[in-house]
Amino acid sequence: MNKDIQSIVLTEAQIKEKVAAAAVWLDKRYEGKNPLFISVLKGSVMFFCDLVRAMETPVQMDFMTVSSYGAGSESSGMPKIVMDLAANVKDRHVVLVEDIVDSGYTLQRMKELMSGRGAASFTTVALFDKPARRKVDIKADYACFEIGDEFIVGYGLDYAQQYRNLPYVGILKREIYEK
Ligand code: IMP
Ligand code: MG
């Protein structure tokens, strides 16, 4: 285990189970609908790739980079679109794939954006939900795993751009982000 990790939240095997369950949930809803799956980069990259490969339904994929943190562990409250989609979402069934819903600002921003651009429907799937930290009244339609007020890293999730390539998800030692 990485020396900066206090404890493991999800092992690789547990992640795989959560992803498989989310894929079943999505397959039921999107068969025959040609959905557009959007990965909110960078945090959702691992989850996104595993999720679409676990699905039976053919999907189209697009990517958007949204940044809300700078280098810290608190959301700035104003998620910034660093890289926009290539696809036109008008009349599309959009599925937004997020790593984690924390304050909810990112999700709220995406929801407004997609409805403003005329998406036919908008569904959100998140690997993690951190409900204790919510600042706006919003929820992912499907969340794989609920966690308390801990800062987690790995499997795409970072702290200051580090730890994204850990194959598991763990709680980061406080001394790392409080120093
Ligand atoms: P929001 O606060 O709901 O807008 O979430 C913004 C983004 O912050 C998420 O998509 C994650 O990329 C990131 N984030 C929130 N909590 C954590 C965490 O515990 N570890 C790593 N990234 C996080
Ligand atoms: Mg994110």
PDB file of C-alpha atoms and ligand atoms in Angstrom:
ATOM      1  CA  MET A   1       0.000   0.000   0.000  1.00  0.00           C
ATOM      2  CA  ASN A   2       1.163   3.555  -0.740  1.00  0.00           C
ATOM      3  CA  LYS A   3       2.747   5.135   2.364  1.00  0.00           C
ATOM      4  CA  ASP A   4       0.437   8.177   2.260  1.00  0.00           C
ATOM      5  CA  ILE A   5      -2.710   6.062   2.501  1.00  0.00           C
ATOM      6  CA  GLN A   6      -4.279   5.597   5.915  1.00  0.00           C
ATOM      7  CA  SER A   7      -6.672   2.789   4.966  1.00  0.00           C
ATOM      8  CA  ILE A   8      -8.325   1.248   1.934  1.00  0.00           C
ATOM      9  CA  VAL A   9     -11.920   2.157   1.101  1.00  0.00           C
ATOM     10  CA  LEU A  10     -12.400  -0.040  -1.963  1.00  0.00           C
ATOM     11  CA  THR A  11     -10.065  -2.770  -3.178  1.00  0.00           C
ATOM     12  CA  GLU A  12      -9.733  -3.541  -6.878  1.00  0.00           C
ATOM     13  CA  ALA A  13     -12.116  -6.476  -6.493  1.00  0.00           C
ATOM     14  CA  GLN A  14     -14.700  -4.334  -4.691  1.00  0.00           C
ATOM     15  CA  ILE A  15     -14.464  -1.647  -7.365  1.00  0.00           C
ATOM     16  CA  LYS A  16     -15.107  -4.286  -9.999  1.00  0.00           C
ATOM     17  CA  GLU A  17     -18.283  -5.416  -8.226  1.00  0.00           C
ATOM     18  CA  LYS A  18     -19.576  -1.846  -7.907  1.00  0.00           C
ATOM     19  CA  VAL A  19     -18.850  -1.154 -11.565  1.00  0.00           C
ATOM     20  CA  ALA A  20     -20.642  -4.324 -12.672  1.00  0.00           C
ATOM     21  CA  ALA A  21     -23.752  -3.364 -10.685  1.00  0.00           C
ATOM     22  CA  ALA A  22     -23.765   0.151 -12.154  1.00  0.00           C
ATOM     23  CA  ALA A  23     -23.426  -1.321 -15.659  1.00  0.00           C
ATOM     24  CA  VAL A  24     -26.487  -3.524 -15.123  1.00  0.00           C
ATOM     25  CA  TRP A  25     -28.461  -0.479 -13.907  1.00  0.00           C
ATOM     26  CA  LEU A  26     -27.431   1.481 -17.019  1.00  0.00           C
ATOM     27  CA  ASP A  27     -28.026  -1.380 -19.470  1.00  0.00           C
ATOM     28  CA  LYS A  28     -31.620  -1.632 -18.248  1.00  0.00           C
ATOM     29  CA  ARG A  29     -32.221   2.037 -18.932  1.00  0.00           C
ATOM     30  CA  TYR A  30     -30.349   2.698 -22.158  1.00  0.00           C
ATOM     31  CA  GLU A  31     -30.805  -0.297 -24.419  1.00  0.00           C
ATOM     32  CA  GLY A  32     -31.642   0.989 -27.911  1.00  0.00           C
ATOM     33  CA  LYS A  33     -31.245   4.660 -26.929  1.00  0.00           C
ATOM     34  CA  ASN A  34     -27.773   5.395 -28.266  1.00  0.00           C
ATOM     35  CA  PRO A  35     -26.762   7.332 -25.138  1.00  0.00           C
ATOM     36  CA  LEU A  36     -23.909   9.808 -24.982  1.00  0.00           C
ATOM     37  CA  PHE A  37     -21.672   9.045 -22.025  1.00  0.00           C
ATOM     38  CA  ILE A  38     -19.660  11.963 -20.728  1.00  0.00           C
ATOM     39  CA  SER A  39     -16.614  11.480 -18.556  1.00  0.00           C
ATOM     40  CA  VAL A  40     -15.918  14.375 -16.249  1.00  0.00           C
ATOM     41  CA  LEU A  41     -12.137  14.471 -16.338  1.00  0.00           C
ATOM     42  CA  LYS A  42      -9.848  13.818 -14.841  1.00  0.00           C
ATOM     43  CA  GLY A  43     -11.238  12.093 -11.775  1.00  0.00           C
ATOM     44  CA  SER A  44     -13.736   9.801 -13.497  1.00  0.00           C
ATOM     45  CA  VAL A  45     -11.364   8.419 -16.135  1.00  0.00           C
ATOM     46  CA  MET A  46     -10.766   4.980 -14.604  1.00  0.00           C
ATOM     47  CA  PHE A  47     -14.377   4.518 -13.570  1.00  0.00           C
ATOM     48  CA  PHE A  48     -15.609   5.641 -16.976  1.00  0.00           C
ATOM     49  CA  CYS A  49     -13.401   3.238 -18.939  1.00  0.00           C
ATOM     50  CA  ASP A  50     -14.306   0.282 -16.728  1.00  0.00           C
ATOM     51  CA  LEU A  51     -17.998   1.188 -16.703  1.00  0.00           C
ATOM     52  CA  VAL A  52     -18.503   1.425 -20.465  1.00  0.00           C
ATOM     53  CA  ARG A  53     -16.611  -1.841 -20.965  1.00  0.00           C
ATOM     54  CA  ALA A  54     -18.819  -3.590 -18.402  1.00  0.00           C
ATOM     55  CA  MET A  55     -21.949  -2.543 -20.328  1.00  0.00           C
ATOM     56  CA  GLU A  56     -23.708  -4.446 -23.096  1.00  0.00           C
ATOM     57  CA  THR A  57     -25.412  -1.393 -24.596  1.00  0.00           C
ATOM     58  CA  PRO A  58     -23.508   0.444 -27.323  1.00  0.00           C
ATOM     59  CA  VAL A  59     -22.672   3.945 -26.120  1.00  0.00           C
ATOM     60  CA  GLN A  60     -20.983   6.998 -27.552  1.00  0.00           C
ATOM     61  CA  MET A  61     -18.324   8.686 -25.461  1.00  0.00           C
ATOM     62  CA  ASP A  62     -17.184  12.239 -24.915  1.00  0.00           C
ATOM     63  CA  PHE A  63     -15.004  14.052 -22.418  1.00  0.00           C
ATOM     64  CA  MET A  64     -15.025  17.262 -20.515  1.00  0.00           C
ATOM     65  CA  THR A  65     -12.431  18.619 -18.121  1.00  0.00           C
ATOM     66  CA  VAL A  66     -13.850  20.443 -15.148  1.00  0.00           C
ATOM     67  CA  SER A  67     -11.740  21.858 -12.366  1.00  0.00           C
ATOM     68  CA  SER A  68     -12.986  23.109  -9.030  1.00  0.00           C
ATOM     69  CA  TYR A  69     -10.147  22.605  -6.604  1.00  0.00           C
ATOM     70  CA  GLY A  70      -6.915  24.278  -7.536  1.00  0.00           C
ATOM     71  CA  ALA A  71      -4.379  22.433  -5.390  1.00  0.00           C
ATOM     72  CA  GLY A  72      -6.383  22.116  -2.161  1.00  0.00           C
ATOM     73  CA  SER A  73      -8.949  19.730  -0.724  1.00  0.00           C
ATOM     74  CA  GLU A  74     -11.884  22.193  -0.692  1.00  0.00           C
ATOM     75  CA  SER A  75     -14.075  23.040  -3.679  1.00  0.00           C
ATOM     76  CA  SER A  76     -13.874  26.635  -4.854  1.00  0.00           C
ATOM     77  CA  GLY A  77     -17.618  26.616  -5.492  1.00  0.00           C
ATOM     78  CA  MET A  78     -17.160  27.691  -9.116  1.00  0.00           C
ATOM     79  CA  PRO A  79     -16.317  24.675 -11.269  1.00  0.00           C
ATOM     80  CA  LYS A  80     -14.417  25.806 -14.336  1.00  0.00           C
ATOM     81  CA  ILE A  81     -14.721  24.160 -17.740  1.00  0.00           C
ATOM     82  CA  VAL A  82     -11.136  23.653 -18.811  1.00  0.00           C
ATOM     83  CA  MET A  83     -12.011  21.555 -21.870  1.00  0.00           C
ATOM     84  CA  ASP A  84     -15.477  21.348 -23.368  1.00  0.00           C
ATOM     85  CA  LEU A  85     -17.217  18.488 -25.193  1.00  0.00           C
ATOM     86  CA  ALA A  86     -16.717  17.782 -28.876  1.00  0.00           C
ATOM     87  CA  ALA A  87     -20.261  16.435 -29.262  1.00  0.00           C
ATOM     88  CA  ASN A  88     -23.498  18.336 -29.606  1.00  0.00           C
ATOM     89  CA  VAL A  89     -25.794  17.184 -26.803  1.00  0.00           C
ATOM     90  CA  LYS A  90     -29.008  18.529 -28.319  1.00  0.00           C
ATOM     91  CA  ASP A  91     -31.725  15.848 -28.206  1.00  0.00           C
ATOM     92  CA  ARG A  92     -29.260  13.302 -26.814  1.00  0.00           C
ATOM     93  CA  HIS A  93     -29.685  11.042 -23.810  1.00  0.00           C
ATOM     94  CA  VAL A  94     -26.743  12.192 -21.750  1.00  0.00           C
ATOM     95  CA  VAL A  95     -25.174  10.124 -18.986  1.00  0.00           C
ATOM     96  CA  LEU A  96     -22.685  12.060 -16.921  1.00  0.00           C
ATOM     97  CA  VAL A  97     -20.056   9.905 -15.232  1.00  0.00           C
ATOM     98  CA  GLU A  98     -18.487  11.447 -12.131  1.00  0.00           C
ATOM     99  CA  ASP A  99     -15.897  10.216  -9.686  1.00  0.00           C
ATOM    100  CA  ILE A 100     -17.503  11.731  -6.603  1.00  0.00           C
ATOM    101  CA  VAL A 101     -20.295  14.110  -5.650  1.00  0.00           C
ATOM    102  CA  ASP A 102     -18.998  16.257  -2.828  1.00  0.00           C
ATOM    103  CA  SER A 103     -20.368  19.825  -2.515  1.00  0.00           C
ATOM    104  CA  GLY A 104     -22.595  19.152  -5.528  1.00  0.00           C
ATOM    105  CA  TYR A 105     -21.457  22.300  -7.358  1.00  0.00           C
ATOM    106  CA  THR A 106     -20.022  20.371 -10.305  1.00  0.00           C
ATOM    107  CA  LEU A 107     -23.150  18.304 -10.774  1.00  0.00           C
ATOM    108  CA  GLN A 108     -25.366  21.350 -10.530  1.00  0.00           C
ATOM    109  CA  ARG A 109     -23.256  23.184 -13.078  1.00  0.00           C
ATOM    110  CA  MET A 110     -23.345  20.241 -15.507  1.00  0.00           C
ATOM    111  CA  LYS A 111     -27.073  19.809 -15.131  1.00  0.00           C
ATOM    112  CA  GLU A 112     -27.725  23.457 -15.971  1.00  0.00           C
ATOM    113  CA  LEU A 113     -25.307  23.311 -18.862  1.00  0.00           C
ATOM    114  CA  MET A 114     -26.784  20.170 -20.423  1.00  0.00           C
ATOM    115  CA  SER A 115     -30.364  21.337 -20.098  1.00  0.00           C
ATOM    116  CA  GLY A 116     -29.335  24.711 -21.574  1.00  0.00           C
ATOM    117  CA  ARG A 117     -27.837  22.862 -24.543  1.00  0.00           C
ATOM    118  CA  GLY A 118     -31.059  20.915 -25.094  1.00  0.00           C
ATOM    119  CA  ALA A 119     -30.201  17.396 -23.941  1.00  0.00           C
ATOM    120  CA  ALA A 120     -33.211  15.045 -24.207  1.00  0.00           C
ATOM    121  CA  SER A 121     -32.418  13.564 -20.806  1.00  0.00           C
ATOM    122  CA  PHE A 122     -29.705  13.836 -18.203  1.00  0.00           C
ATOM    123  CA  THR A 123     -28.665  11.094 -15.811  1.00  0.00           C
ATOM    124  CA  THR A 124     -25.712  11.098 -13.474  1.00  0.00           C
ATOM    125  CA  VAL A 125     -23.707   8.148 -12.249  1.00  0.00           C
ATOM    126  CA  ALA A 126     -21.059   8.621  -9.591  1.00  0.00           C
ATOM    127  CA  LEU A 127     -18.606   6.192  -8.100  1.00  0.00           C
ATOM    128  CA  PHE A 128     -18.775   7.942  -4.728  1.00  0.00           C
ATOM    129  CA  ASP A 129     -21.261  10.055  -2.866  1.00  0.00           C
ATOM    130  CA  LYS A 130     -20.145  12.186   0.098  1.00  0.00           C
ATOM    131  CA  PRO A 131     -23.544  13.450   1.325  1.00  0.00           C
ATOM    132  CA  ALA A 132     -22.262  15.033   4.552  1.00  0.00           C
ATOM    133  CA  ARG A 133     -20.436  17.667   2.508  1.00  0.00           C
ATOM    134  CA  ARG A 134     -23.269  18.755   0.236  1.00  0.00           C
ATOM    135  CA  LYS A 135     -23.711  22.508  -0.298  1.00  0.00           C
ATOM    136  CA  VAL A 136     -26.487  22.355  -2.890  1.00  0.00           C
ATOM    137  CA  ASP A 137     -29.537  20.112  -2.943  1.00  0.00           C
ATOM    138  CA  ILE A 138     -28.570  17.668  -5.676  1.00  0.00           C
ATOM    139  CA  LYS A 139     -27.969  13.914  -5.931  1.00  0.00           C
ATOM    140  CA  ALA A 140     -26.508  11.515  -8.438  1.00  0.00           C
ATOM    141  CA  ASP A 141     -29.168   9.236  -9.935  1.00  0.00           C
ATOM    142  CA  TYR A 142     -26.910   6.300  -9.173  1.00  0.00           C
ATOM    143  CA  ALA A 143     -24.043   6.296  -6.698  1.00  0.00           C
ATOM    144  CA  CYS A 144     -21.944   3.175  -6.263  1.00  0.00           C
ATOM    145  CA  PHE A 145     -20.688   3.853  -2.765  1.00  0.00           C
ATOM    146  CA  GLU A 146     -21.365   6.316   0.037  1.00  0.00           C
ATOM    147  CA  ILE A 147     -18.524   7.646   2.174  1.00  0.00           C
ATOM    148  CA  GLY A 148     -18.209   9.974   5.146  1.00  0.00           C
ATOM    149  CA  ASP A 149     -16.261  13.198   5.341  1.00  0.00           C
ATOM    150  CA  GLU A 150     -12.875  11.768   4.393  1.00  0.00           C
ATOM    151  CA  PHE A 151     -10.534  12.757   1.601  1.00  0.00           C
ATOM    152  CA  ILE A 152     -10.004   9.790  -0.688  1.00  0.00           C
ATOM    153  CA  VAL A 153      -7.591   9.166  -3.539  1.00  0.00           C
ATOM    154  CA  GLY A 154      -6.798   6.535  -6.141  1.00  0.00           C
ATOM    155  CA  TYR A 155      -8.573   4.979  -9.143  1.00  0.00           C
ATOM    156  CA  GLY A 156      -8.666   8.401 -10.823  1.00  0.00           C
ATOM    157  CA  LEU A 157      -9.137  10.527  -7.688  1.00  0.00           C
ATOM    158  CA  ASP A 158      -6.285  12.844  -6.834  1.00  0.00           C
ATOM    159  CA  TYR A 159      -4.860  15.133  -4.264  1.00  0.00           C
ATOM    160  CA  ALA A 160      -2.871  17.904  -6.018  1.00  0.00           C
ATOM    161  CA  GLN A 161      -2.704  15.686  -9.153  1.00  0.00           C
ATOM    162  CA  GLN A 162      -1.096  12.802  -7.256  1.00  0.00           C
ATOM    163  CA  TYR A 163      -2.312   9.256  -6.527  1.00  0.00           C
ATOM    164  CA  ARG A 164      -4.636   8.953  -9.542  1.00  0.00           C
ATOM    165  CA  ASN A 165      -3.008   5.755 -10.754  1.00  0.00           C
ATOM    166  CA  LEU A 166      -3.436   3.760  -7.553  1.00  0.00           C
ATOM    167  CA  PRO A 167      -5.580   0.769  -8.558  1.00  0.00           C
ATOM    168  CA  TYR A 168      -7.615   0.932  -5.302  1.00  0.00           C
ATOM    169  CA  VAL A 169      -9.279   3.817  -3.423  1.00  0.00           C
ATOM    170  CA  GLY A 170      -7.923   4.823  -0.030  1.00  0.00           C
ATOM    171  CA  ILE A 171      -8.256   7.509   2.603  1.00  0.00           C
ATOM    172  CA  LEU A 172      -5.378   9.965   2.381  1.00  0.00           C
ATOM    173  CA  LYS A 173      -3.523  10.575   5.639  1.00  0.00           C
ATOM    174  CA  ARG A 174      -4.535  13.944   7.050  1.00  0.00           C
ATOM    175  CA  GLU A 175      -0.925  15.013   7.539  1.00  0.00           C
ATOM    176  CA  ILE A 176      -0.527  15.034   3.744  1.00  0.00           C
ATOM    177  CA  TYR A 177      -3.155  17.680   3.070  1.00  0.00           C
ATOM    178  CA  GLU A 178      -2.985  19.548   6.365  1.00  0.00           C
ATOM    179  CA  LYS A 179       0.741  20.229   6.250  1.00  0.00           C
TER     180      LYS A 179
HETATM  181  P1  IMP B   1     -18.104  18.869  -6.038  1.00  0.00           P
HETATM  182  O1  IMP B   1     -17.603  19.512  -4.762  1.00  0.00           O
HETATM  183  O2  IMP B   1     -19.317  18.007  -5.787  1.00  0.00           O
HETATM  184  O3  IMP B   1     -18.310  19.890  -7.107  1.00  0.00           O
HETATM  185  O4  IMP B   1     -16.977  17.888  -6.528  1.00  0.00           O
HETATM  186  C1  IMP B   1     -15.947  18.381  -7.298  1.00  0.00           C
HETATM  187  C2  IMP B   1     -14.870  17.396  -7.537  1.00  0.00           C
HETATM  188  O5  IMP B   1     -14.019  17.407  -6.422  1.00  0.00           O
HETATM  189  C3  IMP B   1     -15.192  15.933  -7.717  1.00  0.00           C
HETATM  190  O6  IMP B   1     -15.628  15.608  -8.998  1.00  0.00           O
HETATM  191  C4  IMP B   1     -13.818  15.338  -7.446  1.00  0.00           C
HETATM  192  O7  IMP B   1     -13.027  15.383  -8.610  1.00  0.00           O
HETATM  193  C5  IMP B   1     -13.266  16.251  -6.397  1.00  0.00           C
HETATM  194  N1  IMP B   1     -13.361  15.632  -5.054  1.00  0.00           N
HETATM  195  C6  IMP B   1     -14.323  15.757  -4.132  1.00  0.00           C
HETATM  196  N2  IMP B   1     -14.052  15.018  -3.034  1.00  0.00           N
HETATM  197  C7  IMP B   1     -12.876  14.397  -3.289  1.00  0.00           C
HETATM  198  C8  IMP B   1     -12.064  13.472  -2.556  1.00  0.00           C
HETATM  199  O8  IMP B   1     -12.363  13.027  -1.437  1.00  0.00           O
HETATM  200  N3  IMP B   1     -10.919  13.091  -3.173  1.00  0.00           N
HETATM  201  C9  IMP B   1     -10.535  13.532  -4.408  1.00  0.00           C
HETATM  202  N4  IMP B   1     -11.278  14.374  -5.131  1.00  0.00           N
HETATM  203  C10 IMP B   1     -12.440  14.809  -4.577  1.00  0.00           C
HETATM  204 MG    MG B   2     -14.316  15.398 -10.668  1.00  0.00          MG
END
